[in-house]
Amino acid sequence: MKFGETFKEYLHGEKEHSSLFDLNKCSHVDYKRLKKLLKICRHHCREFNNGDFQVEEEEEDRQINTSICRYQSCQWCDRMFFSEIMKEASDIVGCFSSRVRHLVQLHCTTGMQRFLLHLFQCFKNDQQALVMEGRMLIEYVIMNAVALRKILKKYDKVHNSASGMNFKSKLQAEHLEISQSPWLIELMAFCMNFSESNHLICYELCIPFSCDLNVLDPEPVLRLVLPNYANLEYSLTCAVCLHTVFHPYALSCGHLFCKSCACSAGSVLIFEGVNSASPKMKCPVCREDGVFSNAVRMAELDLLLKRR
Ligand SMILES: [Zn+2]
Ligand SMILES: [Zn+2]
Ligand SMILES: [Zn+2]
């Protein structure tokens, strides 16, 4: 099946479940519209190049290779295309982060809250709802990441350019690249914690990935193996102390450190907290500044590592 179809089916399925989980409030990559935009551009370019505007649909595919526009930047679609993608990516990352944050909060409730949940005997159902939400968020983020990658590739194919590829680094610089999000690591850790505490394996939860983690390795790695997508690997070694991260924190750039190492890198005391570091302080790995104030405490990852 073509990806466009798969994505359409996914969006359709999302709509049907909306009463349960309501992901409709979350943005998706408007794959269809972006594709149409590229198609219009293709026509414009052809008209511009050889005046041959009226090309029939079936001929089109054969002509793509000969009539692609060869500009470094495209006057027809650049502004709309990239600004649209930027907005969608930012909405997706925003929605994803807040949903996972909420999920982790629910999962990590302890003491009185947990007791109350037991009291009202809704705990089991709650657990099921949590794992369903986790599954749905993983699918959400994977489908949209693939859609984004495909549409940027298509852009480059139509324009014979590298602008689509280059745009990825722009997304990365804006912290809008989903594979870079600490919340994806938290979500993976959540799924692993959840399945272990319920004696399930990820497969039984029908989660479309497998992760493996061996902290006995000299360099432990959290690995996400996705079908039809590049595998994602996250090193769990702290770049400051060179041990497995302890009380892990992720800076906005996505790099992971122990809490104490992040504090010393940010020149703050542990009780002041990672987030209180000055915006001038830089990440020890990528040297980016302003990455401390929104640092994320990795509660699920912490739990996962403590269990090993
Ligand atoms: Zn164009
Ligand atoms: Zn460390
Ligand atoms: Zn960094």
mmCIF file of C-alpha atoms and ligand atoms in Angstrom:
data_model
loop_
_atom_site.group_PDB
_atom_site.id
_atom_site.type_symbol
_atom_site.label_atom_id
_atom_site.label_comp_id
_atom_site.label_asym_id
_atom_site.label_seq_id
_atom_site.Cartn_x
_atom_site.Cartn_y
_atom_site.Cartn_z
ATOM 1 C CA MET A 1 0.000 0.000 0.000
ATOM 2 C CA LYS A 2 1.193 3.500 -0.778
ATOM 3 C CA PHE A 3 2.034 5.579 2.248
ATOM 4 C CA GLY A 4 -0.620 8.167 1.390
ATOM 5 C CA GLU A 5 -3.262 5.447 1.686
ATOM 6 C CA THR A 6 -1.838 4.045 4.909
ATOM 7 C CA PHE A 7 -1.783 7.495 6.435
ATOM 8 C CA LYS A 8 -5.332 8.190 5.309
ATOM 9 C CA GLU A 9 -6.485 4.971 6.923
ATOM 10 C CA TYR A 10 -4.654 5.845 10.102
ATOM 11 C CA LEU A 11 -6.310 9.271 10.261
ATOM 12 C CA HIS A 12 -9.674 7.691 9.585
ATOM 13 C CA GLY A 13 -9.146 5.171 12.382
ATOM 14 C CA GLU A 14 -8.150 8.010 14.685
ATOM 15 C CA LYS A 15 -11.435 9.741 14.013
ATOM 16 C CA GLU A 16 -13.429 6.651 14.909
ATOM 17 C CA HIS A 17 -11.714 6.322 18.262
ATOM 18 C CA SER A 18 -11.991 10.009 18.939
ATOM 19 C CA SER A 19 -14.704 9.621 21.551
ATOM 20 C CA LEU A 20 -12.282 7.552 23.614
ATOM 21 C CA PHE A 21 -9.021 9.376 23.319
ATOM 22 C CA ASP A 22 -9.640 12.512 21.372
ATOM 23 C CA LEU A 23 -6.462 12.846 19.410
ATOM 24 C CA ASN A 24 -8.448 14.974 17.001
ATOM 25 C CA LYS A 25 -7.441 17.972 19.010
ATOM 26 C CA CYS A 26 -3.872 17.139 18.073
ATOM 27 C CA SER A 27 -2.475 18.279 14.762
ATOM 28 C CA HIS A 28 -1.413 15.844 12.110
ATOM 29 C CA VAL A 29 0.801 16.354 9.093
ATOM 30 C CA ASP A 30 -1.547 17.453 6.335
ATOM 31 C CA TYR A 31 0.054 15.014 3.928
ATOM 32 C CA LYS A 32 -2.647 15.235 1.305
ATOM 33 C CA ARG A 33 -2.629 19.000 1.117
ATOM 34 C CA LEU A 34 1.152 19.236 1.038
ATOM 35 C CA LYS A 35 1.253 16.682 -1.739
ATOM 36 C CA LYS A 36 -1.266 18.708 -3.694
ATOM 37 C CA LEU A 37 0.878 21.781 -3.186
ATOM 38 C CA LEU A 38 3.820 19.980 -4.746
ATOM 39 C CA LYS A 39 1.681 18.854 -7.624
ATOM 40 C CA ILE A 40 0.594 22.403 -8.384
ATOM 41 C CA CYS A 41 4.203 23.480 -8.261
ATOM 42 C CA ARG A 42 5.134 20.778 -10.715
ATOM 43 C CA HIS A 43 2.621 22.210 -13.171
ATOM 44 C CA HIS A 44 3.867 25.742 -12.680
ATOM 45 C CA CYS A 45 7.437 24.694 -13.233
ATOM 46 C CA ARG A 46 6.593 22.845 -16.384
ATOM 47 C CA GLU A 47 4.731 25.834 -17.738
ATOM 48 C CA PHE A 48 7.658 28.001 -16.852
ATOM 49 C CA ASN A 49 10.208 25.706 -18.429
ATOM 50 C CA ASN A 50 8.663 24.648 -21.685
ATOM 51 C CA GLY A 51 5.184 26.084 -21.822
ATOM 52 C CA ASP A 52 3.744 22.602 -21.657
ATOM 53 C CA PHE A 53 1.104 23.149 -19.021
ATOM 54 C CA GLN A 54 -1.590 20.758 -20.206
ATOM 55 C CA VAL A 55 -0.054 17.420 -19.387
ATOM 56 C CA GLU A 56 -2.345 14.510 -18.864
ATOM 57 C CA GLU A 57 -2.311 12.689 -15.568
ATOM 58 C CA GLU A 58 -0.849 9.441 -16.864
ATOM 59 C CA GLU A 59 1.846 11.188 -18.799
ATOM 60 C CA GLU A 60 2.817 13.062 -15.726
ATOM 61 C CA ASP A 61 4.781 10.321 -14.045
ATOM 62 C CA ARG A 62 6.885 9.746 -17.112
ATOM 63 C CA GLN A 63 7.574 13.437 -17.392
ATOM 64 C CA ILE A 64 8.603 14.044 -13.818
ATOM 65 C CA ASN A 65 12.207 13.234 -14.452
ATOM 66 C CA THR A 66 12.511 15.487 -17.461
ATOM 67 C CA SER A 67 10.557 18.483 -16.298
ATOM 68 C CA ILE A 68 11.370 18.926 -12.640
ATOM 69 C CA CYS A 69 12.214 22.459 -11.755
ATOM 70 C CA ARG A 70 15.835 22.890 -10.927
ATOM 71 C CA TYR A 71 15.900 25.915 -8.706
ATOM 72 C CA GLN A 72 17.752 26.178 -5.463
ATOM 73 C CA SER A 73 14.638 27.776 -4.072
ATOM 74 C CA CYS A 74 11.192 27.452 -5.521
ATOM 75 C CA GLN A 75 9.178 30.611 -6.054
ATOM 76 C CA TRP A 76 5.905 28.692 -6.195
ATOM 77 C CA CYS A 77 5.773 26.740 -3.017
ATOM 78 C CA ASP A 78 8.650 27.440 -0.660
ATOM 79 C CA ARG A 79 6.984 29.942 1.592
ATOM 80 C CA MET A 80 3.750 28.052 2.004
ATOM 81 C CA PHE A 81 5.224 24.575 2.064
ATOM 82 C CA PHE A 82 7.885 25.064 4.694
ATOM 83 C CA SER A 83 5.956 27.435 6.927
ATOM 84 C CA GLU A 84 3.095 24.960 6.940
ATOM 85 C CA ILE A 85 5.377 22.077 7.882
ATOM 86 C CA MET A 86 7.016 24.173 10.569
ATOM 87 C CA LYS A 87 3.657 24.958 12.116
ATOM 88 C CA GLU A 88 2.464 21.362 11.956
ATOM 89 C CA ALA A 89 5.693 20.027 13.435
ATOM 90 C CA SER A 90 5.483 22.519 16.271
ATOM 91 C CA ASP A 91 1.845 21.604 17.003
ATOM 92 C CA ILE A 92 2.645 17.897 16.915
ATOM 93 C CA VAL A 93 5.622 18.178 19.246
ATOM 94 C CA GLY A 94 3.626 20.413 21.598
ATOM 95 C CA CYS A 95 0.655 18.073 21.717
ATOM 96 C CA PHE A 96 2.853 14.999 22.064
ATOM 97 C CA SER A 97 4.878 16.480 24.923
ATOM 98 C CA SER A 98 1.881 17.540 26.971
ATOM 99 C CA ARG A 99 0.114 14.204 26.458
ATOM 100 C CA VAL A 100 3.134 12.140 27.473
ATOM 101 C CA ARG A 101 3.801 14.434 30.428
ATOM 102 C CA HIS A 102 0.253 13.833 31.602
ATOM 103 C CA LEU A 103 0.518 10.082 31.026
ATOM 104 C CA VAL A 104 3.721 9.836 33.042
ATOM 105 C CA GLN A 105 2.162 11.863 35.841
ATOM 106 C CA LEU A 106 -0.758 9.454 36.019
ATOM 107 C CA HIS A 107 1.512 6.426 35.933
ATOM 108 C CA CYS A 108 3.845 7.701 38.594
ATOM 109 C CA THR A 109 1.153 8.562 41.101
ATOM 110 C CA THR A 110 1.932 7.045 44.463
ATOM 111 C CA GLY A 111 0.646 6.941 48.002
ATOM 112 C CA MET A 112 -2.667 8.611 48.664
ATOM 113 C CA GLN A 113 -3.648 9.073 45.041
ATOM 114 C CA ARG A 114 -3.063 5.423 44.239
ATOM 115 C CA PHE A 115 -4.986 4.409 47.345
ATOM 116 C CA LEU A 116 -7.930 6.528 46.267
ATOM 117 C CA LEU A 117 -7.881 4.968 42.823
ATOM 118 C CA HIS A 118 -7.997 1.517 44.407
ATOM 119 C CA LEU A 119 -10.816 2.637 46.625
ATOM 120 C CA PHE A 120 -12.940 3.566 43.692
ATOM 121 C CA GLN A 121 -12.004 0.307 42.021
ATOM 122 C CA CYS A 122 -11.254 1.961 38.787
ATOM 123 C CA PHE A 123 -7.587 1.185 38.929
ATOM 124 C CA LYS A 124 -7.587 -1.753 36.568
ATOM 125 C CA ASN A 125 -9.531 0.114 33.948
ATOM 126 C CA ASP A 126 -7.307 3.066 34.482
ATOM 127 C CA GLN A 127 -4.270 0.921 33.820
ATOM 128 C CA GLN A 128 -5.790 -0.278 30.596
ATOM 129 C CA ALA A 129 -6.610 3.254 29.576
ATOM 130 C CA LEU A 130 -3.037 4.287 30.304
ATOM 131 C CA VAL A 131 -1.516 1.637 28.116
ATOM 132 C CA MET A 132 -3.989 2.341 25.325
ATOM 133 C CA GLU A 133 -3.035 5.975 25.470
ATOM 134 C CA GLY A 134 0.655 5.026 25.353
ATOM 135 C CA ARG A 135 0.126 2.863 22.298
ATOM 136 C CA MET A 136 -1.883 5.526 20.580
ATOM 137 C CA LEU A 137 0.725 8.198 21.227
ATOM 138 C CA ILE A 138 3.480 6.018 19.832
ATOM 139 C CA GLU A 139 1.482 5.403 16.704
ATOM 140 C CA TYR A 140 0.653 9.094 16.459
ATOM 141 C CA VAL A 141 4.233 10.149 16.633
ATOM 142 C CA ILE A 142 5.550 7.456 14.289
ATOM 143 C CA MET A 143 2.925 8.022 11.616
ATOM 144 C CA ASN A 144 3.517 11.750 11.598
ATOM 145 C CA ALA A 145 7.290 11.404 11.626
ATOM 146 C CA VAL A 146 7.100 9.117 8.595
ATOM 147 C CA ALA A 147 4.669 11.477 6.844
ATOM 148 C CA LEU A 148 7.022 14.383 7.447
ATOM 149 C CA ARG A 149 10.017 12.479 6.158
ATOM 150 C CA LYS A 150 8.142 11.341 3.050
ATOM 151 C CA ILE A 151 6.808 14.758 2.142
ATOM 152 C CA LEU A 152 10.239 16.380 2.496
ATOM 153 C CA LYS A 153 11.700 13.672 0.290
ATOM 154 C CA LYS A 154 8.970 14.321 -2.243
ATOM 155 C CA TYR A 155 9.795 18.007 -2.172
ATOM 156 C CA ASP A 156 13.398 17.244 -3.043
ATOM 157 C CA LYS A 157 12.350 14.903 -5.809
ATOM 158 C CA VAL A 158 10.065 17.476 -7.404
ATOM 159 C CA HIS A 159 12.595 20.281 -7.126
ATOM 160 C CA ASN A 160 15.705 18.201 -7.584
ATOM 161 C CA SER A 161 17.007 19.998 -4.539
ATOM 162 C CA ALA A 162 18.332 19.294 -1.077
ATOM 163 C CA SER A 163 16.132 21.918 0.590
ATOM 164 C CA GLY A 164 13.848 19.268 2.057
ATOM 165 C CA MET A 165 16.785 17.482 3.628
ATOM 166 C CA ASN A 166 18.225 20.752 4.871
ATOM 167 C CA PHE A 167 14.911 21.683 6.391
ATOM 168 C CA LYS A 168 15.279 18.727 8.738
ATOM 169 C CA SER A 169 18.246 20.356 10.411
ATOM 170 C CA LYS A 170 16.199 23.512 10.774
ATOM 171 C CA LEU A 171 13.519 21.509 12.578
ATOM 172 C CA GLN A 172 16.223 20.025 14.748
ATOM 173 C CA ALA A 173 17.593 23.443 15.645
ATOM 174 C CA GLU A 174 14.096 24.512 16.695
ATOM 175 C CA HIS A 175 13.734 21.303 18.752
ATOM 176 C CA LEU A 176 10.856 20.222 16.543
ATOM 177 C CA GLU A 177 12.353 16.960 15.348
ATOM 178 C CA ILE A 178 10.320 14.288 17.091
ATOM 179 C CA SER A 179 13.074 11.675 17.356
ATOM 180 C CA GLN A 180 14.972 14.203 19.458
ATOM 181 C CA SER A 181 12.174 14.705 21.973
ATOM 182 C CA PRO A 182 12.903 13.487 25.516
ATOM 183 C CA TRP A 183 9.211 12.645 25.724
ATOM 184 C CA LEU A 184 9.672 9.895 23.166
ATOM 185 C CA ILE A 185 12.260 8.302 25.469
ATOM 186 C CA GLU A 186 9.891 8.731 28.400
ATOM 187 C CA LEU A 187 7.106 7.101 26.435
ATOM 188 C CA MET A 188 9.318 4.145 25.491
ATOM 189 C CA ALA A 189 10.380 3.766 29.115
ATOM 190 C CA PHE A 190 6.751 3.997 30.191
ATOM 191 C CA CYS A 191 5.779 1.157 27.860
ATOM 192 C CA MET A 192 8.647 -0.998 29.097
ATOM 193 C CA ASN A 193 7.906 -0.277 32.759
ATOM 194 C CA PHE A 194 4.268 -0.934 32.254
ATOM 195 C CA SER A 195 4.686 -4.192 30.389
ATOM 196 C CA GLU A 196 7.223 -5.475 32.915
ATOM 197 C CA SER A 197 5.129 -4.692 35.946
ATOM 198 C CA ASN A 198 2.229 -6.483 34.289
ATOM 199 C CA HIS A 199 4.345 -9.416 33.085
ATOM 200 C CA LEU A 200 3.719 -8.596 29.486
ATOM 201 C CA ILE A 201 6.105 -8.048 26.690
ATOM 202 C CA CYS A 202 5.807 -5.110 24.347
ATOM 203 C CA TYR A 203 4.647 -7.445 21.639
ATOM 204 C CA GLU A 204 1.609 -8.465 23.666
ATOM 205 C CA LEU A 205 0.643 -4.863 24.017
ATOM 206 C CA CYS A 206 0.746 -4.728 20.225
ATOM 207 C CA ILE A 207 3.157 -1.852 20.369
ATOM 208 C CA PRO A 208 4.745 -1.626 16.951
ATOM 209 C CA PHE A 209 8.302 -1.447 18.155
ATOM 210 C CA SER A 210 10.779 -3.365 20.195
ATOM 211 C CA CYS A 211 13.188 -1.828 22.615
ATOM 212 C CA ASP A 212 16.083 -3.494 24.266
ATOM 213 C CA LEU A 213 18.236 -2.251 27.006
ATOM 214 C CA ASN A 214 21.131 -3.914 28.705
ATOM 215 C CA VAL A 215 22.629 -1.851 31.479
ATOM 216 C CA LEU A 216 25.402 -4.400 31.891
ATOM 217 C CA ASP A 217 26.720 -3.213 28.558
ATOM 218 C CA PRO A 218 29.550 -0.769 28.960
ATOM 219 C CA GLU A 219 27.423 1.693 27.022
ATOM 220 C CA PRO A 220 23.726 1.073 27.585
ATOM 221 C CA VAL A 221 21.458 2.112 24.752
ATOM 222 C CA LEU A 222 17.716 2.428 24.486
ATOM 223 C CA ARG A 223 16.791 1.191 21.056
ATOM 224 C CA LEU A 224 13.542 1.667 19.221
ATOM 225 C CA VAL A 225 13.129 -0.644 16.257
ATOM 226 C CA LEU A 226 10.401 0.619 14.002
ATOM 227 C CA PRO A 227 9.104 -1.079 10.906
ATOM 228 C CA ASN A 228 9.528 1.109 7.811
ATOM 229 C CA TYR A 229 11.453 3.706 9.695
ATOM 230 C CA ALA A 230 15.049 4.230 10.662
ATOM 231 C CA ASN A 231 15.820 2.691 14.045
ATOM 232 C CA LEU A 232 16.300 5.152 16.833
ATOM 233 C CA GLU A 233 19.058 4.753 19.379
ATOM 234 C CA TYR A 234 19.578 6.720 22.541
ATOM 235 C CA SER A 235 22.767 6.432 24.512
ATOM 236 C CA LEU A 236 22.149 6.306 28.247
ATOM 237 C CA THR A 237 25.702 7.218 29.138
ATOM 238 C CA CYS A 238 26.158 10.592 30.780
ATOM 239 C CA ALA A 239 28.679 12.608 28.766
ATOM 240 C CA VAL A 240 29.966 14.279 31.928
ATOM 241 C CA CYS A 241 30.698 11.387 34.299
ATOM 242 C CA LEU A 242 30.700 8.619 31.647
ATOM 243 C CA HIS A 243 28.444 6.396 33.759
ATOM 244 C CA THR A 244 24.875 5.323 33.076
ATOM 245 C CA VAL A 245 22.682 8.344 33.751
ATOM 246 C CA PHE A 246 21.553 8.559 37.375
ATOM 247 C CA HIS A 247 18.376 10.563 38.134
ATOM 248 C CA PRO A 248 18.348 11.475 34.448
ATOM 249 C CA TYR A 249 17.435 14.876 33.071
ATOM 250 C CA ALA A 250 17.101 15.822 29.407
ATOM 251 C CA LEU A 251 18.031 19.333 28.304
ATOM 252 C CA SER A 252 15.961 20.999 25.568
ATOM 253 C CA CYS A 253 18.502 19.922 22.963
ATOM 254 C CA GLY A 254 17.675 16.310 23.864
ATOM 255 C CA HIS A 255 20.959 15.391 25.567
ATOM 256 C CA LEU A 256 20.725 13.290 28.716
ATOM 257 C CA PHE A 257 22.685 13.799 31.934
ATOM 258 C CA CYS A 258 22.606 12.763 35.565
ATOM 259 C CA LYS A 259 20.877 15.355 37.696
ATOM 260 C CA SER A 260 24.084 16.151 39.563
ATOM 261 C CA CYS A 261 26.118 16.381 36.353
ATOM 262 C CA ALA A 262 23.521 18.653 34.728
ATOM 263 C CA CYS A 263 23.582 20.858 37.819
ATOM 264 C CA SER A 264 27.344 21.170 37.801
ATOM 265 C CA ALA A 265 27.308 21.864 34.041
ATOM 266 C CA GLY A 266 24.750 24.600 34.710
ATOM 267 C CA SER A 267 26.731 25.919 37.708
ATOM 268 C CA VAL A 268 23.840 25.486 40.129
ATOM 269 C CA LEU A 269 23.533 23.505 43.338
ATOM 270 C CA ILE A 270 21.529 20.292 43.315
ATOM 271 C CA PHE A 271 18.821 21.646 45.615
ATOM 272 C CA GLU A 272 18.374 24.648 43.303
ATOM 273 C CA GLY A 273 17.501 22.283 40.479
ATOM 274 C CA VAL A 274 18.613 21.882 36.858
ATOM 275 C CA ASN A 275 15.968 24.308 35.587
ATOM 276 C CA SER A 276 17.336 27.214 37.595
ATOM 277 C CA ALA A 277 20.580 27.381 35.602
ATOM 278 C CA SER A 278 21.267 30.634 33.777
ATOM 279 C CA PRO A 279 20.152 30.820 30.123
ATOM 280 C CA LYS A 280 23.762 31.595 29.267
ATOM 281 C CA MET A 281 24.929 28.147 30.339
ATOM 282 C CA LYS A 282 25.615 25.697 27.533
ATOM 283 C CA CYS A 283 24.952 22.001 27.012
ATOM 284 C CA PRO A 284 28.250 20.153 27.609
ATOM 285 C CA VAL A 285 27.689 18.079 24.458
ATOM 286 C CA CYS A 286 26.325 20.398 21.760
ATOM 287 C CA ARG A 287 27.248 23.779 23.308
ATOM 288 C CA GLU A 288 23.750 25.137 22.756
ATOM 289 C CA ASP A 289 22.661 27.767 25.282
ATOM 290 C CA GLY A 290 19.253 28.310 26.872
ATOM 291 C CA VAL A 291 18.644 24.571 27.202
ATOM 292 C CA PHE A 292 18.373 24.327 30.987
ATOM 293 C CA SER A 293 15.168 26.192 31.811
ATOM 294 C CA ASN A 294 12.925 23.616 30.137
ATOM 295 C CA ALA A 295 14.958 20.571 31.122
ATOM 296 C CA VAL A 296 12.817 17.482 31.680
ATOM 297 C CA ARG A 297 13.110 15.135 34.637
ATOM 298 C CA MET A 298 12.995 11.652 33.120
ATOM 299 C CA ALA A 299 10.801 9.895 35.693
ATOM 300 C CA GLU A 300 9.990 6.802 33.626
ATOM 301 C CA LEU A 301 13.557 6.335 32.455
ATOM 302 C CA ASP A 302 14.700 6.634 36.060
ATOM 303 C CA LEU A 303 12.230 3.933 37.078
ATOM 304 C CA LEU A 304 13.347 1.719 34.212
ATOM 305 C CA LEU A 305 17.025 2.009 35.103
ATOM 306 C CA LYS A 306 16.393 1.399 38.803
ATOM 307 C CA ARG A 307 14.661 -1.855 37.982
ATOM 308 C CA ARG A 308 17.631 -3.300 36.144
HETATM 309 ZN ZN ZN B 1 8.044 24.223 -6.033
HETATM 310 ZN ZN ZN B 2 26.686 11.965 35.009
HETATM 311 ZN ZN ZN B 3 22.911 19.281 23.899
#
